[in-house]
CSV table of C-alpha atoms in Angstrom, one decimal:
chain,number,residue,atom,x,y,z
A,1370,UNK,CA,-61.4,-180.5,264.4
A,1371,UNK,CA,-61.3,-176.6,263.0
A,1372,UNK,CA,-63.8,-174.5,265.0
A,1373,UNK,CA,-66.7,-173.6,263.1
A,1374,UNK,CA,-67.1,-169.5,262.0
A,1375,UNK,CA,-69.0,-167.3,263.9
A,1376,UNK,CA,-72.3,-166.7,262.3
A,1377,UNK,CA,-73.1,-163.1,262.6
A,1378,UNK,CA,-76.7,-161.9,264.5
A,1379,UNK,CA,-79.6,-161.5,261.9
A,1380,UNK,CA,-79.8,-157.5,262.4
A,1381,UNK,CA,-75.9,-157.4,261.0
A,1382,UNK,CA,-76.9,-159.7,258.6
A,1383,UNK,CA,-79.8,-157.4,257.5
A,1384,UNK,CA,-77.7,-154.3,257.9
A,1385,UNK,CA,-75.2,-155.9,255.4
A,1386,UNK,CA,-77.9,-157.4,253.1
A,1387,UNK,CA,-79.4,-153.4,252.8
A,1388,UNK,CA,-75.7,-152.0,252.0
A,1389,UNK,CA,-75.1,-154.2,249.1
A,1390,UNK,CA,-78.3,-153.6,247.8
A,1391,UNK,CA,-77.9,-149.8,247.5
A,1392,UNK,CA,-74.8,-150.7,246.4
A,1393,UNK,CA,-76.0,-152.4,243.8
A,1394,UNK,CA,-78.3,-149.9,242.6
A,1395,UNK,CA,-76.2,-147.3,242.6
A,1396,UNK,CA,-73.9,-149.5,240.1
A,1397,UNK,CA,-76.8,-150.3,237.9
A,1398,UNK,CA,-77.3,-146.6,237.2
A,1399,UNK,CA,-73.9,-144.8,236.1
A,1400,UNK,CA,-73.9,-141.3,236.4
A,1401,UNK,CA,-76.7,-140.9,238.1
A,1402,UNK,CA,-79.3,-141.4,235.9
A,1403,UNK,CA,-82.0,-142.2,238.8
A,1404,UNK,CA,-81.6,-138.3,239.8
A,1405,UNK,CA,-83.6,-135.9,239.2
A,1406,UNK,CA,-82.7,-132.8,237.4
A,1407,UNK,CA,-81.5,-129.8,239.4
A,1408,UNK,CA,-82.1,-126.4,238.7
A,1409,UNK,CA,-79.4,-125.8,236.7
A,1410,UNK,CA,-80.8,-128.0,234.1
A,1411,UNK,CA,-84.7,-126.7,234.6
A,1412,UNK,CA,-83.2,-123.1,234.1
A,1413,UNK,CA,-81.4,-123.7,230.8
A,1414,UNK,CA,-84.2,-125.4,229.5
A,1415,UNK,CA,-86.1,-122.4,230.0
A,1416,UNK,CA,-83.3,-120.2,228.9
A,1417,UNK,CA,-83.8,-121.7,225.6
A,1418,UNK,CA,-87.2,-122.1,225.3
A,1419,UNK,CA,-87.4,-118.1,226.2
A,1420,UNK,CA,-85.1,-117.5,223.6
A,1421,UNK,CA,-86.9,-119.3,221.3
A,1422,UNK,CA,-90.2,-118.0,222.1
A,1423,UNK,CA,-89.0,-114.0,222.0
A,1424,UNK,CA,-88.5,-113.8,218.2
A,1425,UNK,CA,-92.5,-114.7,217.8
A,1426,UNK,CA,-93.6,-112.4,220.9
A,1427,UNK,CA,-91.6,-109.8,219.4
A,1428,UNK,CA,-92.9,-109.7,215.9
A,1429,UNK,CA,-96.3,-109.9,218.3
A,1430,UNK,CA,-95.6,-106.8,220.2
A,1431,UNK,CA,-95.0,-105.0,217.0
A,1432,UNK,CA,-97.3,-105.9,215.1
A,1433,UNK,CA,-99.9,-104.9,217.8
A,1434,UNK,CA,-98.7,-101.3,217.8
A,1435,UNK,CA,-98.9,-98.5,215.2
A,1436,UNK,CA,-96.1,-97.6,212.8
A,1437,UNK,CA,-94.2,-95.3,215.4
A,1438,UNK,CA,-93.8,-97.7,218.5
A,1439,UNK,CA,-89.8,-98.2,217.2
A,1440,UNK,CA,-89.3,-94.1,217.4
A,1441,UNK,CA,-90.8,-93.9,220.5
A,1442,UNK,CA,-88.7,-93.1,223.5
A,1443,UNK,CA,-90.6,-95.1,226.0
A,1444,UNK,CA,-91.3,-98.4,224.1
A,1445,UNK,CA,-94.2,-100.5,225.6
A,1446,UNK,CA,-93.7,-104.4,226.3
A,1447,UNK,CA,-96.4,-105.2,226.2
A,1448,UNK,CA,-99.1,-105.6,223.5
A,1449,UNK,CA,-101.6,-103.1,222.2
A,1450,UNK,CA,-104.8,-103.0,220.3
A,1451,UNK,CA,-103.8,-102.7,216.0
A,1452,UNK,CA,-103.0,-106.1,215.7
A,1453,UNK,CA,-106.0,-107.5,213.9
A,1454,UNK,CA,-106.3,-104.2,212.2
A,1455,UNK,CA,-102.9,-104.6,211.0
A,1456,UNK,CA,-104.1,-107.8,209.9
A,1457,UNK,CA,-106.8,-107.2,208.1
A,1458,UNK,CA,-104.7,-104.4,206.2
A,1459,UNK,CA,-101.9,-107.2,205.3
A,1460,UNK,CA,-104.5,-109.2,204.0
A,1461,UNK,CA,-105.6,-106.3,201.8
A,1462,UNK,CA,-102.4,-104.9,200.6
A,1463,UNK,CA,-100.9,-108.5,199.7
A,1464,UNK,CA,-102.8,-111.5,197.9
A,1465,UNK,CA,-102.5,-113.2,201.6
A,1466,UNK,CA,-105.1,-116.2,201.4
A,1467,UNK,CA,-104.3,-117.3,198.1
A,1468,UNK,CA,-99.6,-116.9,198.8
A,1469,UNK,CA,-101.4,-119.3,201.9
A,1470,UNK,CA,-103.0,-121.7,199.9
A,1471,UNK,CA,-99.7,-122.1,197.8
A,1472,UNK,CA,-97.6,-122.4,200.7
A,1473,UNK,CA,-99.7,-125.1,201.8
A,1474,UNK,CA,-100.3,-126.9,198.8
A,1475,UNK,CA,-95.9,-126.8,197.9
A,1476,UNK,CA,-95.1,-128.0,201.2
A,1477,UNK,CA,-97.1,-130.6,201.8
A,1478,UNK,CA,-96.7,-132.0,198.4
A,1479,UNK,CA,-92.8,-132.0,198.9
A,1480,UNK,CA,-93.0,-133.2,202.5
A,1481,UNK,CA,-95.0,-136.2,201.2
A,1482,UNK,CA,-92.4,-137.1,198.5
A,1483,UNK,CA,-89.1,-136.2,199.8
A,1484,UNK,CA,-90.3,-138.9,202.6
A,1485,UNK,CA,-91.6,-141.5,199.9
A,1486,UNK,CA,-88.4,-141.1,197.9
A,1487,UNK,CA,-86.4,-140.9,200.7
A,1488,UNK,CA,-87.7,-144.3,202.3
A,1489,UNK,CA,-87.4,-146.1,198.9
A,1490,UNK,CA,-83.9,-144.8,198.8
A,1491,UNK,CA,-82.5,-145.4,202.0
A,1492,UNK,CA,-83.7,-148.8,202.1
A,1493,UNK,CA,-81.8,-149.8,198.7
A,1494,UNK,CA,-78.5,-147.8,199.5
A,1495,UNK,CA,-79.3,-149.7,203.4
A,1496,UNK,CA,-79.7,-153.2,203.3
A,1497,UNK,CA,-80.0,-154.0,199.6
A,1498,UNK,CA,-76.4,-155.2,197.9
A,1499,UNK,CA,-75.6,-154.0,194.4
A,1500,UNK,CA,-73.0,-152.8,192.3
A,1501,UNK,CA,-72.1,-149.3,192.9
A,1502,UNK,CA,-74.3,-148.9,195.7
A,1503,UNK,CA,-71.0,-147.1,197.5
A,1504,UNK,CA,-69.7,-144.1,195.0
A,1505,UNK,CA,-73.6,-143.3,194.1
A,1506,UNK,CA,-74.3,-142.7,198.0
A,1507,UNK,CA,-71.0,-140.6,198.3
A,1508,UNK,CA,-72.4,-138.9,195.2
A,1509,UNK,CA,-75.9,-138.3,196.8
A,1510,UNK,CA,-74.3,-137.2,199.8
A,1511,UNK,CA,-71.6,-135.0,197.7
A,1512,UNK,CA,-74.1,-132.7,196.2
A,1513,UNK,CA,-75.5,-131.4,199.4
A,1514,UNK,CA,-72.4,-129.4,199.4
A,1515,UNK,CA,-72.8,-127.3,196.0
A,1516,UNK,CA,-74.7,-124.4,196.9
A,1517,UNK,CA,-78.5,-123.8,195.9
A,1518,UNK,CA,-77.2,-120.5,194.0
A,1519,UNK,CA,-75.1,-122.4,191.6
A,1520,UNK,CA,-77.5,-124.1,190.2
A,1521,UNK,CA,-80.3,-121.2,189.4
A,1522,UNK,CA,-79.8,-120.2,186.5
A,1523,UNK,CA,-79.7,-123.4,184.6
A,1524,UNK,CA,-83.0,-124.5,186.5
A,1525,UNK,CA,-84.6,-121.3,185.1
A,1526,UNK,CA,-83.9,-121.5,181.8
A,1527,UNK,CA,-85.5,-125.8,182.4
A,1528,UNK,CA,-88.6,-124.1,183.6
A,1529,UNK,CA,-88.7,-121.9,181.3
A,1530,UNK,CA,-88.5,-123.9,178.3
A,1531,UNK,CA,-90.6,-126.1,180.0
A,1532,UNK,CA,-93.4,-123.2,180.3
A,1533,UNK,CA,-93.2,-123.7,184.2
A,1534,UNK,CA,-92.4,-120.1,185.3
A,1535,UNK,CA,-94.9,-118.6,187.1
A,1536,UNK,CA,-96.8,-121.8,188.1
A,1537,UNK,CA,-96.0,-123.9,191.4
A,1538,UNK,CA,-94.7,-127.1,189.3
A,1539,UNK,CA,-91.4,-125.0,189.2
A,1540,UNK,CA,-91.3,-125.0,193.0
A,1541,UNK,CA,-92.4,-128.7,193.5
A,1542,UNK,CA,-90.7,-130.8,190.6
A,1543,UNK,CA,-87.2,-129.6,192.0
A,1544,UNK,CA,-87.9,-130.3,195.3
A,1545,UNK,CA,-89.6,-134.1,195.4
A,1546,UNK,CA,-86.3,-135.5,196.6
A,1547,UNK,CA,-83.7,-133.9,198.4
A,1548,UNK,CA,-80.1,-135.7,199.4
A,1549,UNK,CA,-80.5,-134.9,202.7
A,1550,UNK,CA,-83.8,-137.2,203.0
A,1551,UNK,CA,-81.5,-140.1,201.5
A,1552,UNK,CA,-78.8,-139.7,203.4
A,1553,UNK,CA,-81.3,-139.3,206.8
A,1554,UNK,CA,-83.3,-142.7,205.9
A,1555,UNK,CA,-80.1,-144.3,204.6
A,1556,UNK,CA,-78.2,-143.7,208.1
A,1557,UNK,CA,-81.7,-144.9,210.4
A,1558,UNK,CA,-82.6,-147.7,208.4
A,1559,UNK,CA,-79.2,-149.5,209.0
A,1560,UNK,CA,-79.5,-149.3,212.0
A,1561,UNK,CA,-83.1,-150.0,213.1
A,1562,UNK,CA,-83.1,-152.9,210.7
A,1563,UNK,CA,-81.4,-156.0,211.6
A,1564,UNK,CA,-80.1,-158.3,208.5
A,1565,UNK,CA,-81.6,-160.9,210.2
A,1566,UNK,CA,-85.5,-159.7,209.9
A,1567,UNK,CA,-84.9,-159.3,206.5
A,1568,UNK,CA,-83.4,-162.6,205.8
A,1569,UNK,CA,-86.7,-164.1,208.2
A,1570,UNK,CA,-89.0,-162.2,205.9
A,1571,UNK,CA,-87.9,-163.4,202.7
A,1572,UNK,CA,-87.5,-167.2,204.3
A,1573,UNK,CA,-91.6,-166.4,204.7
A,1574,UNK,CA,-91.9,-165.7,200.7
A,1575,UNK,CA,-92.4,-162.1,200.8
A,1576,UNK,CA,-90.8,-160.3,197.7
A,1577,UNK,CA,-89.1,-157.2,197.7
A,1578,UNK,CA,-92.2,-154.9,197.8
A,1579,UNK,CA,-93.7,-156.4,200.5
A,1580,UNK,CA,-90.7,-156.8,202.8
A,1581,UNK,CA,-90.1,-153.2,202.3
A,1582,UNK,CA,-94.3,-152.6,203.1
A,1583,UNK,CA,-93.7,-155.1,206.3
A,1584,UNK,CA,-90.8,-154.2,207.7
A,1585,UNK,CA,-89.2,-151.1,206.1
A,1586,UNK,CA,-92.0,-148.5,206.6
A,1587,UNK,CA,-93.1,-149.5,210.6
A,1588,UNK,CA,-89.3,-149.1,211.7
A,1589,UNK,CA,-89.0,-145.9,209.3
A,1590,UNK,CA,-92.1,-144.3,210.8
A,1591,UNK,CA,-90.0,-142.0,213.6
A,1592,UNK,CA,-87.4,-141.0,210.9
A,1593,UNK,CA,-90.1,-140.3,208.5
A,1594,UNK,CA,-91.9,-138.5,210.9
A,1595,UNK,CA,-88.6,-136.0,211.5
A,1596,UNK,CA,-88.5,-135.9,208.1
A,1597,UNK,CA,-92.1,-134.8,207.1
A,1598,UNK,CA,-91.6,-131.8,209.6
A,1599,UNK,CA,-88.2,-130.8,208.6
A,1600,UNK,CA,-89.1,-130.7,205.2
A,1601,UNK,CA,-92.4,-128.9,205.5
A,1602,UNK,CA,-90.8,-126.0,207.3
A,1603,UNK,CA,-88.2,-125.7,205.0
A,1604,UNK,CA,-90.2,-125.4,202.1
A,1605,UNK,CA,-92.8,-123.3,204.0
A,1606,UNK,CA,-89.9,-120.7,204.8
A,1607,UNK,CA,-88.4,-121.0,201.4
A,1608,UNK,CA,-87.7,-117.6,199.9
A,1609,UNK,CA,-85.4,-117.7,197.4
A,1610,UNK,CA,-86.4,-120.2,194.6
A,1611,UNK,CA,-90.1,-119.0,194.5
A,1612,UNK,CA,-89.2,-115.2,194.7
A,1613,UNK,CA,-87.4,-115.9,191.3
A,1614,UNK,CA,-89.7,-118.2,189.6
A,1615,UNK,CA,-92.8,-116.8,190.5
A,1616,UNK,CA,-94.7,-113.9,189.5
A,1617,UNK,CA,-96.5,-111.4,192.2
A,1618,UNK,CA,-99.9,-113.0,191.3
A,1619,UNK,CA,-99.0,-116.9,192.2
A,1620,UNK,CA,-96.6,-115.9,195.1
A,1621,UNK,CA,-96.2,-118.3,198.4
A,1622,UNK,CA,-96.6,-116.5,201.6
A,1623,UNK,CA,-92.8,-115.7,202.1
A,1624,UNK,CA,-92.7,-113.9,198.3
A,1625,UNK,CA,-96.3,-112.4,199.1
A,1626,UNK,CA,-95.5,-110.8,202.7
A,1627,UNK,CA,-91.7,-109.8,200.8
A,1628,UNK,CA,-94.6,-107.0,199.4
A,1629,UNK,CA,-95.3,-105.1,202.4
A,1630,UNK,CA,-91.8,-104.0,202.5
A,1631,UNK,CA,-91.3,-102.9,198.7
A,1632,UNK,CA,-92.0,-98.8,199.1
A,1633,UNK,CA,-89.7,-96.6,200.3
A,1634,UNK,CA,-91.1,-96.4,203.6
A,1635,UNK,CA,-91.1,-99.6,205.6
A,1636,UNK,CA,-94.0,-100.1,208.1
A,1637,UNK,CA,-92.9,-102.5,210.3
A,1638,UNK,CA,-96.0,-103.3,212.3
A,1639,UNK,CA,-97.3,-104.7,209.2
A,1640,UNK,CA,-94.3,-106.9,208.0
A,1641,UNK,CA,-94.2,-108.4,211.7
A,1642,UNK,CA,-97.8,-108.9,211.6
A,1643,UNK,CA,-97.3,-111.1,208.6
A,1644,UNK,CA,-94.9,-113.0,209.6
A,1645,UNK,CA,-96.5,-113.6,212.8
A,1646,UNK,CA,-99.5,-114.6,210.8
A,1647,UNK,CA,-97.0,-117.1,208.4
A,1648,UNK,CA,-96.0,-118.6,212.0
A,1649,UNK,CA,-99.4,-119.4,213.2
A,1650,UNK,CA,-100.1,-122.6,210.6
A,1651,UNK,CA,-96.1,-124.0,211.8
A,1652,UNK,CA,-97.1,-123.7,215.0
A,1653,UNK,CA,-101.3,-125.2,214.8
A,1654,UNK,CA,-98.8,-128.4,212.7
A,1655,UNK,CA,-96.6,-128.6,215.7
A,1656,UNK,CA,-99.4,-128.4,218.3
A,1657,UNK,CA,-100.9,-131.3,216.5
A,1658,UNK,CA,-98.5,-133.6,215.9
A,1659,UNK,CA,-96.2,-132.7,218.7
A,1660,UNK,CA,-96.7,-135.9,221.0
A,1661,UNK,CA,-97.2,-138.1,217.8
A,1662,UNK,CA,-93.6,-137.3,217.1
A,1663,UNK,CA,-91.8,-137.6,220.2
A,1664,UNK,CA,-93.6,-141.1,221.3
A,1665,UNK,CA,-92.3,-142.2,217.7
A,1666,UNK,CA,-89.3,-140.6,218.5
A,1667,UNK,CA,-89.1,-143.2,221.8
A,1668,UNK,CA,-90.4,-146.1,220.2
A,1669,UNK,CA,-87.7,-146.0,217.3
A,1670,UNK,CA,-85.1,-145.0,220.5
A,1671,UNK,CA,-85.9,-148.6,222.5
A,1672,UNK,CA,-86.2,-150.3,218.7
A,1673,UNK,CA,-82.6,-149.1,218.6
């Protein structure tokens, strides 16, 4: 007869029994993602977030002061009294409330279509199969590499035959879709889209519109929500296009506050001012819609 093993005590047994277990948690998070961050990480997270903050708490700090502050030999850091009086004498010198009202009116109407066309689009270049559906994404995606500046002064002479200049349709027609916004919902819809729900969907007798309404826009709603933002800004910032087609009367508030700085001398605690004043409504937007974005943000993460 073999002798039987030796059973070992119960506190080895335990002993051994606690080992693998933190053995075993340590393998089920590689790389240590059950740490906590260490400072290094906390203190270039607020690197960054100090150097993003100093651009608007320097346009602040001037545009609290009077003219002189930048000649100066001792310059304060901290802010002074002027800055609603430099305010109210922005909102004198330029057409302020009205360049705000266009601003407002150009990017949301462009933020609302770039995403609607954008949806529409990514889903048929994603997970619909047609002829051609290759070379005409490559095309979409190809023209985001001409230059804006190429293509000006053909697009002024369309707006002006069309009778456009001077009016905000010539800011918003040419900006209701944008290859970027294809190319963005394009590359997130085939992947937060399995073949298979769309297959279930159209077992269930939905058509094409309403597997697209069912389906399409929840898992787009993160995306879409990126892209609303993105494009808002960008059109909110925009300079170039509205400085040419628009007169001084109908300006947007980056062509209106262009005006401060058009005499010889430049103050520029008043330009500051108004750009600090054009960075207040980004801000109020982000405030707002800040934790909307980033739970969507999650939600289309664990989707993924």
């Amino acid at each position: 007869m073999t002798a039987a093993a030796p059973i070992a005590p119960v506190d080895e047994q335990a002993d051994s029994g606690r080992t693998l277990g933190r053995n075993r948690r340590r393998r089920s998070s590689p790389g240590g993602a059950q740490r906590r961050p260490g400072f290094i990480i906390y203190g270039c997270l607020a690197a960054v977030v100090l150097g993003g903050l100093f651009p608007l708490w320097w346009s602040a700090l001037i545009g609290s002061h009077h003219a002189t502050i930048l000649s100066q030999t001792s310059f304060p850091w901290w802010p002074g009294g002027n800055f609603f009086a430099n305010a109210a004498t922005v909102m004198d010198t330029v057409p302020f409330w009205r360049a705000t009202l266009n601003s407002i009116i150009v990017s949301t109407t462009t933020a609302f279509s770039v995403v609607i066309f954008s949806t529409l689009a990514g889903y048929a270049f994603a997970k619909l199969r047609f002829k051609g559906s290759g070379p005409l994404l490559v095309f979409v995606i190809a023209t985001m590499a001409v230059p804006t500046q190429l293509g000006v002064v053909p697009l002024y002479q369309v707006m002006a035959r069309l009778g456009w200049t001077g009016e905000l349709t010539a800011v918003i027609v040419p900006a209701l879709v944008t290859a970027f916004g294809v190319f963005w919902m394009t590359q997130y819809l085939r992947q937060a889209i399995p073949d298979e729900l769309i297959e279930a969907a159209t077992v269930d007798g939905c058509n094409m519109i309403r597997t697209f309404y069912h389906v399409c826009l929840p898992a787009a709603r993160p995306a879409a929500a990126m892209l609303f933002l993105f494009t808002f800004v960008m059109n909110w910032t925009n300079f170039f296009w509205p400085f040419i087609v628009l007169g001084p009367s109908n300006p947007t508030l980056p062509v209106a506050l262009q005006q401060l700085q058009a005499a010889h001398f430049v103050d520029y605690s008043l330009v500051l001012t108004g750009a600090t004043l054009a960075t207040v409504p980004l801000l109020i937007l982000f405030v707002f819609t800040g934790r909307q974005l980033v739970s969507g943000i999650m939600q289309g993460a664990v989707k993924a």
